[in-house]
Coordinates of C-alpha atoms in Angstrom, one line a residue:
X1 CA -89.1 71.0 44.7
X2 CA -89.5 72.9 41.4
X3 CA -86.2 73.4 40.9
X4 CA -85.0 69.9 40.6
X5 CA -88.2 69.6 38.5
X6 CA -86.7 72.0 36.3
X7 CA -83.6 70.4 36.2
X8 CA -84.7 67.4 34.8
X9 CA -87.1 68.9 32.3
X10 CA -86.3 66.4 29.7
X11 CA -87.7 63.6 31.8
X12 CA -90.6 65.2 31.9
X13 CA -92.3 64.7 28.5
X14 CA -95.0 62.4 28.6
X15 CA -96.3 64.2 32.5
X16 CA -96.5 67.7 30.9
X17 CA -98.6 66.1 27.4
X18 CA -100.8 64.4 30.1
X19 CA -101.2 67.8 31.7
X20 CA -101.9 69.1 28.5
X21 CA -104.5 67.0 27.9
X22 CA -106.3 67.7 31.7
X23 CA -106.1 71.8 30.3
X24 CA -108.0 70.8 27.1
X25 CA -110.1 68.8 28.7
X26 CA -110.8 70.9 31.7
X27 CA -111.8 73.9 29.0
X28 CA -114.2 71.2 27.0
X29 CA -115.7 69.8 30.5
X30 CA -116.2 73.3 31.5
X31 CA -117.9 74.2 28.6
X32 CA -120.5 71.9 28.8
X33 CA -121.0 71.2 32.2
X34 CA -122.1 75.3 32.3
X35 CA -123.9 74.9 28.5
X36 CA -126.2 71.7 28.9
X37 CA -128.8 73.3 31.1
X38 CA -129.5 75.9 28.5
X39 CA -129.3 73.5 25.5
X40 CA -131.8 71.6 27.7
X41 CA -133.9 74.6 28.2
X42 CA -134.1 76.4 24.7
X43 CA -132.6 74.1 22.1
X44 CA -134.1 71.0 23.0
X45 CA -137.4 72.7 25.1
X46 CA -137.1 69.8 27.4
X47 CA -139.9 70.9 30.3
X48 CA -138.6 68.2 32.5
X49 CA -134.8 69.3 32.7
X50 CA -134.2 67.7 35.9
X51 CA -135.0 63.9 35.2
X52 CA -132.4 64.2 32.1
X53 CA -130.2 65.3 34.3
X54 CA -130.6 62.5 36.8
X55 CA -130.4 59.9 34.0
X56 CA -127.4 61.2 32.8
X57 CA -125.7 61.3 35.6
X58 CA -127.0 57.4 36.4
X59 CA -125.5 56.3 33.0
X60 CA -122.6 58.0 33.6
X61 CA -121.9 56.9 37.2
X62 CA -123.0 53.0 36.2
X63 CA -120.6 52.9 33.1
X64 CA -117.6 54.0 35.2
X65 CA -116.7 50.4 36.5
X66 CA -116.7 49.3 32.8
X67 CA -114.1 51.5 32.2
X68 CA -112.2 51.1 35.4
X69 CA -112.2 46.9 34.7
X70 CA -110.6 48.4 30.9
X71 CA -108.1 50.1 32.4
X72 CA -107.2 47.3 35.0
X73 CA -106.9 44.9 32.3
X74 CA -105.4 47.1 29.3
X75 CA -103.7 50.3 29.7
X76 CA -105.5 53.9 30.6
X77 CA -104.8 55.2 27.1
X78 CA -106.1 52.2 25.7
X79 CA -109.6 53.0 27.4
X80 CA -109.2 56.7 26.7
X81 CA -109.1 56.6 23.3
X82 CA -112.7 54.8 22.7
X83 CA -114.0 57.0 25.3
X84 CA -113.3 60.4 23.9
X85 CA -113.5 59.5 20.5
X86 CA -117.4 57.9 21.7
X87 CA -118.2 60.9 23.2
X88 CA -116.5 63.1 20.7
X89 CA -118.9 61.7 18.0
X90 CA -121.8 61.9 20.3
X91 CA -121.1 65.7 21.1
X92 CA -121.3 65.9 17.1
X93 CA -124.8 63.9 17.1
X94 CA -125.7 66.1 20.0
X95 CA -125.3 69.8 18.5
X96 CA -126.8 68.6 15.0
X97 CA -129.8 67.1 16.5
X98 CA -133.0 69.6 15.1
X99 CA -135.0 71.5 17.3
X100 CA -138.7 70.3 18.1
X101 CA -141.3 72.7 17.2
X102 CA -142.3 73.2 20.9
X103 CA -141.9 71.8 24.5
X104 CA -141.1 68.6 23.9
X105 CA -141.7 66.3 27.8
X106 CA -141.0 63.4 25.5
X107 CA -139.3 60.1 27.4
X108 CA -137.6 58.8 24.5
X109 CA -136.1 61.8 24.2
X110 CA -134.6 62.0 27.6
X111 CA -133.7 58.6 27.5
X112 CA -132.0 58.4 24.4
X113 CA -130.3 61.2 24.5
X114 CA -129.0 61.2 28.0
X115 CA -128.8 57.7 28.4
X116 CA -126.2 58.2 25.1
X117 CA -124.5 60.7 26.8
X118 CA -123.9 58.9 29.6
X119 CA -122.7 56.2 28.4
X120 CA -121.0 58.1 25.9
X121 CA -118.2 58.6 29.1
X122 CA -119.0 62.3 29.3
X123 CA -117.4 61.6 32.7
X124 CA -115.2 58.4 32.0
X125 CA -113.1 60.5 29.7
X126 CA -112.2 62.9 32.4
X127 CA -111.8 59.9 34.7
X128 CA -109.7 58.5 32.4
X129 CA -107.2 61.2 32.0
X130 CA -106.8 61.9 35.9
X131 CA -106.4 58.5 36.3
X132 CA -103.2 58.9 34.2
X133 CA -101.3 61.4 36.2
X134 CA -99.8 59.1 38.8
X135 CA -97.9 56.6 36.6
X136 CA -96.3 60.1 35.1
X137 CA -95.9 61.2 37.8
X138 CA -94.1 57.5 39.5
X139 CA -92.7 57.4 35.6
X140 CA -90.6 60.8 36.1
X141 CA -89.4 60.0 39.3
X142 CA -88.2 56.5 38.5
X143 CA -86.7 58.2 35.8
X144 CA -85.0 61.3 37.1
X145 CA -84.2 60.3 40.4
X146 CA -86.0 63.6 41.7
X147 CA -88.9 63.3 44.2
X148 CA -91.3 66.2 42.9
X149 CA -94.2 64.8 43.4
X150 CA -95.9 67.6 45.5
X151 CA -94.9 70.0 42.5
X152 CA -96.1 67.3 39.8
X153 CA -99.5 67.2 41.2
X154 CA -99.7 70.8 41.8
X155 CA -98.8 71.1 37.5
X156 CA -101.6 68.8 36.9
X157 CA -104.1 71.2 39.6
X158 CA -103.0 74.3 38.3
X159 CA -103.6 73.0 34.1
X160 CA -107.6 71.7 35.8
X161 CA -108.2 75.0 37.3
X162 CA -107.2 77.6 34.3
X163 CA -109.1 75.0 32.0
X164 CA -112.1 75.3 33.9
X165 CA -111.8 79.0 34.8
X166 CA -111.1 79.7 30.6
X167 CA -114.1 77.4 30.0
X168 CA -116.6 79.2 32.0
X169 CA -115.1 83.0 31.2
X170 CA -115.0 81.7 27.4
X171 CA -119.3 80.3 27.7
X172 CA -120.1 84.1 29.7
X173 CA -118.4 86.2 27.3
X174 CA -119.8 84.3 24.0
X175 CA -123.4 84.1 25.6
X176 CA -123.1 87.6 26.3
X177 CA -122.3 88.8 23.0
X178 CA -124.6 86.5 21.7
X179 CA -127.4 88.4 23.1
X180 CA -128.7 85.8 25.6
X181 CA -131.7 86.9 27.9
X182 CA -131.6 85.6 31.0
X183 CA -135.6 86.0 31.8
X184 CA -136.6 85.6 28.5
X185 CA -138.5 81.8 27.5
X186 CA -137.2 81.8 24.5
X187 CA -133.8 83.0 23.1
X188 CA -132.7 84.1 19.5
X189 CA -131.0 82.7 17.1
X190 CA -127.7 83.6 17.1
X191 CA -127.8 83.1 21.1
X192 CA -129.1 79.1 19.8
X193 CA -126.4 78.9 17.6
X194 CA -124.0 79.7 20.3
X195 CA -125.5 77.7 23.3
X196 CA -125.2 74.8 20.5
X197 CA -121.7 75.7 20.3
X198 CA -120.7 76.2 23.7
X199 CA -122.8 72.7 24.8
X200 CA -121.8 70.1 21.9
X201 CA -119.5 71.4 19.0
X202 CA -116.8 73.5 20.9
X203 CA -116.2 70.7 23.4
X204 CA -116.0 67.8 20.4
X205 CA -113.4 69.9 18.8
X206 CA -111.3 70.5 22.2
X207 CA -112.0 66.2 22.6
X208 CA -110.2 65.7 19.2
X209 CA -107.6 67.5 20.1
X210 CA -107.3 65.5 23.8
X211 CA -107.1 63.1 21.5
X212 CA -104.2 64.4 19.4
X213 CA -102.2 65.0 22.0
X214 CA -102.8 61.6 23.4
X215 CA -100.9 60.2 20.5
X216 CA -97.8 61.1 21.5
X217 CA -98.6 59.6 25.8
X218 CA -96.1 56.3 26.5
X219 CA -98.3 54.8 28.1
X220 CA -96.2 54.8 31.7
X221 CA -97.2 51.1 32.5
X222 CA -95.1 50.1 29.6
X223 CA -91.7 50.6 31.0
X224 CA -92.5 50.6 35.1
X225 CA -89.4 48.1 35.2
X226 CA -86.0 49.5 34.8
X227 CA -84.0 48.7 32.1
X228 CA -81.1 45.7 33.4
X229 CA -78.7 48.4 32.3
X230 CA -80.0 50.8 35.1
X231 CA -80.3 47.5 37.5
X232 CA -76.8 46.5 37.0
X233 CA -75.6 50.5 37.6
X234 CA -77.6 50.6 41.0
X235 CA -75.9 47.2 41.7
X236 CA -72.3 48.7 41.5
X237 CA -73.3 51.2 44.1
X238 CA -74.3 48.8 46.6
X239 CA -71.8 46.9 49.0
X240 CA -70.5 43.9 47.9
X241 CA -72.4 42.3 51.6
X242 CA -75.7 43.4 50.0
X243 CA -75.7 42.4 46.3
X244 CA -77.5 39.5 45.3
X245 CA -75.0 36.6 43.6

């Protein structure tokens, strides 16, 4: 269990940046997820809040096989990389966009801007990343010789939950000093700034740094085969009746 995980720490590089990567993304999902409604609502004065969110979640949901086919045909990190650095720029886009003057019902600017976001890979970047875990996770037993896989996966759960759970105590606790109104139409400016923040900027910073951590992931599918040196080791332990001339 976790001791023999502890044992062979050293093994465990490239699993614990990829668990780094689900914290900082968990905290940047978190942050929007719980932030969009209310940039929706009184940055953006959309009055039909529920058809944006339907069309983003249609864009997002139709793009995924895209990425899945990248993956299957690449490497995960070489589909992760345009798809947080997409939606990193789009977050950007996203929290510098102006204000409109008033309720704004327009279709072009649901569609645009969710369709964007959607496509963007708000999702596929999170898909991405999870999608990663297993060929660590097959990558540190192969090389370690330790079966912790239960204890692996319950790393990468436990680096989700505290990102999510930082996330949404990070978006009450600025919001609240903000001085956001819960039954008030419209909010004030410092509480726009911050749902701005929370929504769009905040979350394009944590991407980046997804991102920077990223750099240093060996891609697992890169060395699934042994080395010959480790074949012809695991050959001198076998009976001479079962190796192959």
């Amino acid at each position: 269990g976790g001791g023999s995980f502890w044992a062979h720490l050293p093994h465990a590089k490239n699993f614990l940046l990829v668990a780094a990567m689900i914290f900082v993304g968990s905290v940047q999902y978190a942050l929007f997820q719980s932030n969009l409604l209310f940039a929706l609502e009184y940055v953006f004065r959309l009055t039909n809040r529920g058809r944006y969110m339907f069309l983003l979640s249609v864009a997002s949901i139709a793009t995924l096989p895209a990425w899945f086919l990248l993956m299957k045909h690449t490497r995960k990190m070489v589909a992760f990389f345009p798809a947080v650095l997409c939606t990193a720029v789009l977050y950007g886009a996203m929290a510098l966009l102006p204000s409109p003057d008033g309720p704004d019902d327009s279709l072009t600017t649901i569609l645009v801007t969710a369709g964007i976001l959607g496509i963007g890979c708000v999702d596929a970047t999170w898909f991405i990343v999870n999608a990663i875990i297993p060929d660590t996770v097959e990558e540190f037993m192969r090389d370690s010789g330790s079966r912790d896989e239960g204890f692996l996966y319950s790393i990468s759960l436990l680096a989700s939950k505290l990102g999510q759970g930082l996330g949404l105590s990070l978006s009450g606790y600025v919001l609240g000093q903000s001085g956001y109104e819960g039954s008030a139409d419209v909010q004030n400016e410092i509480t726009l700034v911050a749902i701005r923040a929370l929504a769009f900027g905040l979350p394009c910073l944590l991407l980046l740094a997804t991102t920077a951590i990223g750099l240093f992931v060996r891609d697992a599918r890169s060395s699934d085969l042994p080395s010959p040196s480790a074949n012809a080791e695991d050959d001198t332990t076998l009976p001479d009746s079962a190796k192959v001339e």
